Amino acid sequence: MNRILSKDLKNHSGEDVLIKGHLFQKRIMGKINFLIIRDKEGLIQVVLKDKNEIDKIESIMDESVLYITGKCIYDKRAINEAEIHDPKIEVVSKVKEPLKIEINKPEIHANLDTLFNNRAVVLRAPQKRAIFKIQSIMVQAFRDYAIENGSTEIFPPTIVGTATEGGAELFEIKYYDKKAYLAQSAQLYKQIMVGVFEKVFGTAHSYRAEKFGTSRHMSEFIQYEWEMGFIESYMDIVNSAIDIIKYMKKNIEEKCSDEIKLLNIELPTLPKKIPVIKFREAQKLIKDKKGIDNTSEIDLSPMDEKMISEITKEEYQSDLIVITHFPRVKTAFYSMPDPEDEEYTLSFDFILRGEEILSGSQRINDYENLIESIKRKSLNPNDFESYTEIFKFGMPPEGGFGMGVERLTQQFLSIENVKEASLFPRDVKRITP
Ligand code: ATP
């Protein structure tokens, strides 16, 4: 007999079926007895009457693996519109000790540390599973969009000999008899690959020794990486990134309605026209509308990001805002200066529901200008040789972005801490499980 999954069960009414899954919940109440079985797609209700079968299951703990054959009965009120009657149960893998956290409740009450300590079990909870189901649909949408738009997927290395961006956030590792580093981003490699494929994308792991336990930083995270050659303007990249985010939303709506319902969330509002505002204009808006004067600062603080989001939500009914033209002193040396005012760059950040999710820019594609830009930051060009070298060999006008996979999931699903959007989060204190 072939296994039938929860979502498909209603199409087999009247048939004898085999279901397989974990025991999610047991309600042995005497006259009416139910089992709820959890499979990869959802839940199935099993109605138990036979005393032998009840005895078999009495001492079996939640999450044990069961194979059950029985009659499938259509019932509109049942979970997934069908249930199993007259079951014969086979216990395939018995749970050996009670779970430390109950995962079959509408709300799981535990602090983050307890949740992460018991991650392997907690991830089985339908509310947690839903986060990662949606995340996987988002990644798939990104991949589909990128391929459809003529990009090629690449797999950059994460062990690197030199640091592209340098800084104190670098993880040093022992590499045979040398020092090596964990990549902070795929910057160099995606730019190299523009010379090969013109448009490239990937999802790459990034490592940063973030010293503080914030609700938006981890030591290891994933970035949607995108780089595009032969562009006319930095706005080509901005528009592609907006389209990608809208495409992800559309895919979630189409493929994850159950998960959205379960999480009881609203996806971000993304109107036809997403506001695109220059950095200095954003500061001025904050000053005018919120009375807080940060106009002499060279970057937006997390508080600024929240305020500008509130302002644009009210004015444009958009949860997403794009801020462009960050000051040159703040942006990475490889960002292209704005030809109209060289103190600023053709760079951009995307802020979704008050938090940065994406950073990008048009890049300097001329060797001499790049060396000049490195020196301007009081850095030594020799330290960046493996990066700058590719610009001796012809590079088209190009640019790209990095967008945090977990950050985007966090903001899409209104999750408080980014770590909840990572399967096995790593931070300054946590490296297990
Ligand atoms: P922030 O200002 O929030 O610290 P950043 O400017 O250092 O971020 P970028 O180097 O521009 O970040 O990285 C691109 C994207 O990667 C960010 O927009 C964010 O979505 C994500 N990201 C960056 N650092 C982290 C981190 N430590 N943990 C999780 N996601 C991160």
mmCIF file of N, CA, C and O in Angstrom, residues 295-343:
data_model
loop_
_atom_site.group_PDB
_atom_site.id
_atom_site.type_symbol
_atom_site.label_atom_id
_atom_site.label_comp_id
_atom_site.label_asym_id
_atom_site.label_seq_id
_atom_site.Cartn_x
_atom_site.Cartn_y
_atom_site.Cartn_z
ATOM 1 N N THR A 295 20.923 65.298 10.915
ATOM 2 C CA THR A 295 21.360 65.624 9.546
ATOM 3 C C THR A 295 22.880 65.722 9.396
ATOM 4 O O THR A 295 23.374 65.751 8.280
ATOM 5 N N SER A 296 23.619 65.771 10.514
ATOM 6 C CA SER A 296 25.076 65.821 10.341
ATOM 7 C C SER A 296 25.713 64.434 10.483
ATOM 8 O O SER A 296 26.927 64.282 10.362
ATOM 9 N N GLU A 297 24.884 63.394 10.717
ATOM 10 C CA GLU A 297 25.415 62.027 10.848
ATOM 11 C C GLU A 297 25.771 61.469 9.468
ATOM 12 O O GLU A 297 25.204 61.882 8.460
ATOM 13 N N ILE A 298 26.680 60.476 9.451
ATOM 14 C CA ILE A 298 27.101 59.908 8.166
ATOM 15 C C ILE A 298 26.448 58.544 7.888
ATOM 16 O O ILE A 298 26.760 57.869 6.918
ATOM 17 N N ASP A 299 25.556 58.134 8.767
ATOM 18 C CA ASP A 299 24.855 56.863 8.549
ATOM 19 C C ASP A 299 23.496 56.938 9.247
ATOM 20 O O ASP A 299 23.268 57.821 10.072
ATOM 21 N N LEU A 300 22.625 55.990 8.905
ATOM 22 C CA LEU A 300 21.344 55.922 9.608
ATOM 23 C C LEU A 300 21.503 54.984 10.798
ATOM 24 O O LEU A 300 22.053 53.884 10.662
ATOM 25 N N SER A 301 21.019 55.406 11.947
ATOM 26 C CA SER A 301 21.049 54.528 13.119
ATOM 27 C C SER A 301 19.838 53.594 13.038
ATOM 28 O O SER A 301 18.895 53.873 12.283
ATOM 29 N N PRO A 302 19.827 52.502 13.826
ATOM 30 C CA PRO A 302 18.632 51.640 13.846
ATOM 31 C C PRO A 302 17.354 52.438 14.153
ATOM 32 O O PRO A 302 16.299 52.181 13.584
ATOM 33 N N MET A 303 17.495 53.458 15.024
ATOM 34 C CA MET A 303 16.335 54.295 15.358
ATOM 35 C C MET A 303 15.871 55.097 14.131
ATOM 36 O O MET A 303 14.668 55.221 13.864
ATOM 37 N N ASP A 304 16.858 55.631 13.370
ATOM 38 C CA ASP A 304 16.525 56.368 12.133
ATOM 39 C C ASP A 304 15.765 55.458 11.165
ATOM 40 O O ASP A 304 14.805 55.872 10.515
ATOM 41 N N GLU A 305 16.239 54.206 11.067
ATOM 42 C CA GLU A 305 15.597 53.261 10.140
ATOM 43 C C GLU A 305 14.135 53.049 10.531
ATOM 44 O O GLU A 305 13.252 52.994 9.681
ATOM 45 N N LYS A 306 13.895 52.961 11.819
ATOM 46 C CA LYS A 306 12.514 52.779 12.301
ATOM 47 C C LYS A 306 11.676 54.018 11.961
ATOM 48 O O LYS A 306 10.541 53.911 11.482
ATOM 49 N N MET A 307 12.271 55.217 12.204
ATOM 50 C CA MET A 307 11.503 56.455 11.994
ATOM 51 C C MET A 307 11.194 56.670 10.515
ATOM 52 O O MET A 307 10.066 57.020 10.160
ATOM 53 N N ILE A 308 12.173 56.430 9.652
ATOM 54 C CA ILE A 308 11.931 56.669 8.224
ATOM 55 C C ILE A 308 10.894 55.663 7.694
ATOM 56 O O ILE A 308 10.082 55.985 6.825
ATOM 57 N N SER A 309 10.882 54.470 8.272
ATOM 58 C CA SER A 309 9.875 53.471 7.891
ATOM 59 C C SER A 309 8.471 53.946 8.271
ATOM 60 O O SER A 309 7.535 53.806 7.496
ATOM 61 N N GLU A 310 8.372 54.491 9.477
ATOM 62 C CA GLU A 310 7.055 54.987 9.926
ATOM 63 C C GLU A 310 6.563 56.098 8.999
ATOM 64 O O GLU A 310 5.401 56.124 8.594
ATOM 65 N N ILE A 311 7.491 56.986 8.653
ATOM 66 C CA ILE A 311 7.119 58.127 7.806
ATOM 67 C C ILE A 311 6.653 57.637 6.431
ATOM 68 O O ILE A 311 5.609 58.061 5.923
ATOM 69 N N THR A 312 7.416 56.727 5.834
ATOM 70 C CA THR A 312 7.058 56.288 4.468
ATOM 71 C C THR A 312 5.836 55.365 4.466
ATOM 72 O O THR A 312 5.101 55.323 3.499
ATOM 73 N N LYS A 313 5.633 54.674 5.562
ATOM 74 C CA LYS A 313 4.422 53.833 5.655
ATOM 75 C C LYS A 313 3.187 54.751 5.590
ATOM 76 O O LYS A 313 2.217 54.459 4.900
ATOM 77 N N GLU A 314 3.284 55.844 6.311
ATOM 78 C CA GLU A 314 2.155 56.769 6.349
ATOM 79 C C GLU A 314 1.954 57.465 4.996
ATOM 80 O O GLU A 314 0.846 57.561 4.499
ATOM 81 N N GLU A 315 3.076 57.898 4.386
ATOM 82 C CA GLU A 315 2.952 58.681 3.155
ATOM 83 C C GLU A 315 2.753 57.860 1.902
ATOM 84 O O GLU A 315 2.075 58.277 0.969
ATOM 85 N N TYR A 316 3.400 56.704 1.844
ATOM 86 C CA TYR A 316 3.346 55.904 0.595
ATOM 87 C C TYR A 316 2.656 54.559 0.793
ATOM 88 O O TYR A 316 2.612 53.749 -0.114
ATOM 89 N N GLN A 317 2.155 54.285 1.984
ATOM 90 C CA GLN A 317 1.557 52.980 2.303
ATOM 91 C C GLN A 317 2.492 51.837 1.892
ATOM 92 O O GLN A 317 2.071 50.825 1.356
ATOM 93 N N SER A 318 3.780 52.048 2.148
ATOM 94 C CA SER A 318 4.757 51.018 1.791
ATOM 95 C C SER A 318 5.530 50.577 3.028
ATOM 96 O O SER A 318 5.995 51.413 3.808
ATOM 97 N N ASP A 319 5.698 49.250 3.188
ATOM 98 C CA ASP A 319 6.533 48.739 4.279
ATOM 99 C C ASP A 319 7.999 48.715 3.874
ATOM 100 O O ASP A 319 8.873 48.450 4.692
ATOM 101 N N LEU A 320 8.244 48.952 2.572
ATOM 102 C CA LEU A 320 9.629 48.918 2.070
ATOM 103 C C LEU A 320 10.034 50.309 1.608
ATOM 104 O O LEU A 320 9.250 50.993 0.941
ATOM 105 N N ILE A 321 11.248 50.694 1.968
ATOM 106 C CA ILE A 321 11.780 51.964 1.461
ATOM 107 C C ILE A 321 13.235 51.748 1.058
ATOM 108 O O ILE A 321 13.953 50.980 1.700
ATOM 109 N N VAL A 322 13.617 52.420 -0.034
ATOM 110 C CA VAL A 322 14.997 52.318 -0.507
ATOM 111 C C VAL A 322 15.694 53.647 -0.236
ATOM 112 O O VAL A 322 15.186 54.701 -0.628
ATOM 113 N N ILE A 323 16.813 53.597 0.476
ATOM 114 C CA ILE A 323 17.599 54.801 0.743
ATOM 115 C C ILE A 323 18.866 54.729 -0.127
ATOM 116 O O ILE A 323 19.569 53.711 -0.089
ATOM 117 N N THR A 324 19.125 55.751 -0.898
ATOM 118 C CA THR A 324 20.288 55.728 -1.801
ATOM 119 C C THR A 324 21.287 56.817 -1.407
ATOM 120 O O THR A 324 21.008 57.645 -0.545
ATOM 121 N N HIS A 325 22.450 56.798 -2.080
ATOM 122 C CA HIS A 325 23.454 57.859 -1.956
ATOM 123 C C HIS A 325 23.965 58.054 -0.523
ATOM 124 O O HIS A 325 23.860 59.143 0.043
ATOM 125 N N PHE A 326 24.519 56.984 0.031
ATOM 126 C CA PHE A 326 25.158 57.106 1.358
ATOM 127 C C PHE A 326 26.496 57.837 1.198
ATOM 128 O O PHE A 326 27.140 57.760 0.147
ATOM 129 N N PRO A 327 26.927 58.540 2.254
ATOM 130 C CA PRO A 327 28.200 59.276 2.166
ATOM 131 C C PRO A 327 29.378 58.334 1.890
ATOM 132 O O PRO A 327 29.404 57.200 2.384
ATOM 133 N N ARG A 328 30.321 58.858 1.126
ATOM 134 C CA ARG A 328 31.465 58.044 0.727
ATOM 135 C C ARG A 328 32.270 57.573 1.935
ATOM 136 O O ARG A 328 32.812 56.467 1.943
ATOM 137 N N VAL A 329 32.351 58.406 2.977
ATOM 138 C CA VAL A 329 33.123 58.020 4.167
ATOM 139 C C VAL A 329 32.539 56.788 4.849
ATOM 140 O O VAL A 329 33.240 56.063 5.544
ATOM 141 N N LYS A 330 31.254 56.532 4.628
ATOM 142 C CA LYS A 330 30.593 55.414 5.304
ATOM 143 C C LYS A 330 30.588 54.144 4.454
ATOM 144 O O LYS A 330 30.642 53.027 4.962
ATOM 145 N N THR A 331 30.546 54.292 3.138
ATOM 146 C CA THR A 331 30.367 53.103 2.291
ATOM 147 C C THR A 331 31.697 52.410 1.997
ATOM 148 O O THR A 331 32.763 53.014 2.101
ATOM 149 N N ALA A 332 31.612 51.143 1.597
ATOM 150 C CA ALA A 332 32.809 50.353 1.290
ATOM 151 C C ALA A 332 33.572 50.998 0.129
ATOM 152 O O ALA A 332 32.966 51.652 -0.725
ATOM 153 N N PHE A 333 34.903 50.757 0.096
ATOM 154 C CA PHE A 333 35.746 51.438 -0.903
ATOM 155 C C PHE A 333 35.350 51.103 -2.338
ATOM 156 O O PHE A 333 35.633 51.839 -3.263
ATOM 157 N N TYR A 334 34.685 49.969 -2.534
ATOM 158 C CA TYR A 334 34.362 49.567 -3.913
ATOM 159 C C TYR A 334 33.066 50.194 -4.446
ATOM 160 O O TYR A 334 32.679 49.949 -5.582
ATOM 161 N N SER A 335 32.389 51.012 -3.630
ATOM 162 C CA SER A 335 31.155 51.667 -4.105
ATOM 163 C C SER A 335 31.505 52.831 -5.027
ATOM 164 O O SER A 335 32.382 53.638 -4.722
ATOM 165 N N MET A 336 30.777 52.957 -6.115
ATOM 166 C CA MET A 336 31.030 54.006 -7.117
ATOM 167 C C MET A 336 30.612 55.372 -6.577
ATOM 168 O O MET A 336 29.468 55.543 -6.141
ATOM 169 N N PRO A 337 31.535 56.380 -6.642
ATOM 170 C CA PRO A 337 31.125 57.736 -6.241
ATOM 171 C C PRO A 337 30.064 58.271 -7.201
ATOM 172 O O PRO A 337 30.059 57.913 -8.377
ATOM 173 N N ASP A 338 29.190 59.108 -6.658
ATOM 174 C CA ASP A 338 28.157 59.727 -7.494
ATOM 175 C C ASP A 338 28.817 60.791 -8.379
ATOM 176 O O ASP A 338 29.416 61.725 -7.840
ATOM 177 N N PRO A 339 28.731 60.688 -9.704
ATOM 178 C CA PRO A 339 29.402 61.681 -10.557
ATOM 179 C C PRO A 339 28.911 63.107 -10.295
ATOM 180 O O PRO A 339 29.635 64.076 -10.527
ATOM 181 N N GLU A 340 27.696 63.241 -9.748
ATOM 182 C CA GLU A 340 27.173 64.585 -9.490
ATOM 183 C C GLU A 340 27.682 65.174 -8.172
ATOM 184 O O GLU A 340 27.646 66.378 -7.971
ATOM 185 N N ASP A 341 28.101 64.327 -7.252
ATOM 186 C CA ASP A 341 28.664 64.794 -5.993
ATOM 187 C C ASP A 341 29.497 63.659 -5.401
ATOM 188 O O ASP A 341 28.964 62.723 -4.795
ATOM 189 N N GLU A 342 30.805 63.797 -5.568
ATOM 190 C CA GLU A 342 31.714 62.690 -5.237
ATOM 191 C C GLU A 342 31.815 62.388 -3.744
ATOM 192 O O GLU A 342 32.464 61.433 -3.344
ATOM 193 N N GLU A 343 31.174 63.198 -2.930
ATOM 194 C CA GLU A 343 31.157 62.906 -1.492
ATOM 195 C C GLU A 343 30.138 61.799 -1.177
ATOM 196 O O GLU A 343 30.095 61.279 -0.070
#
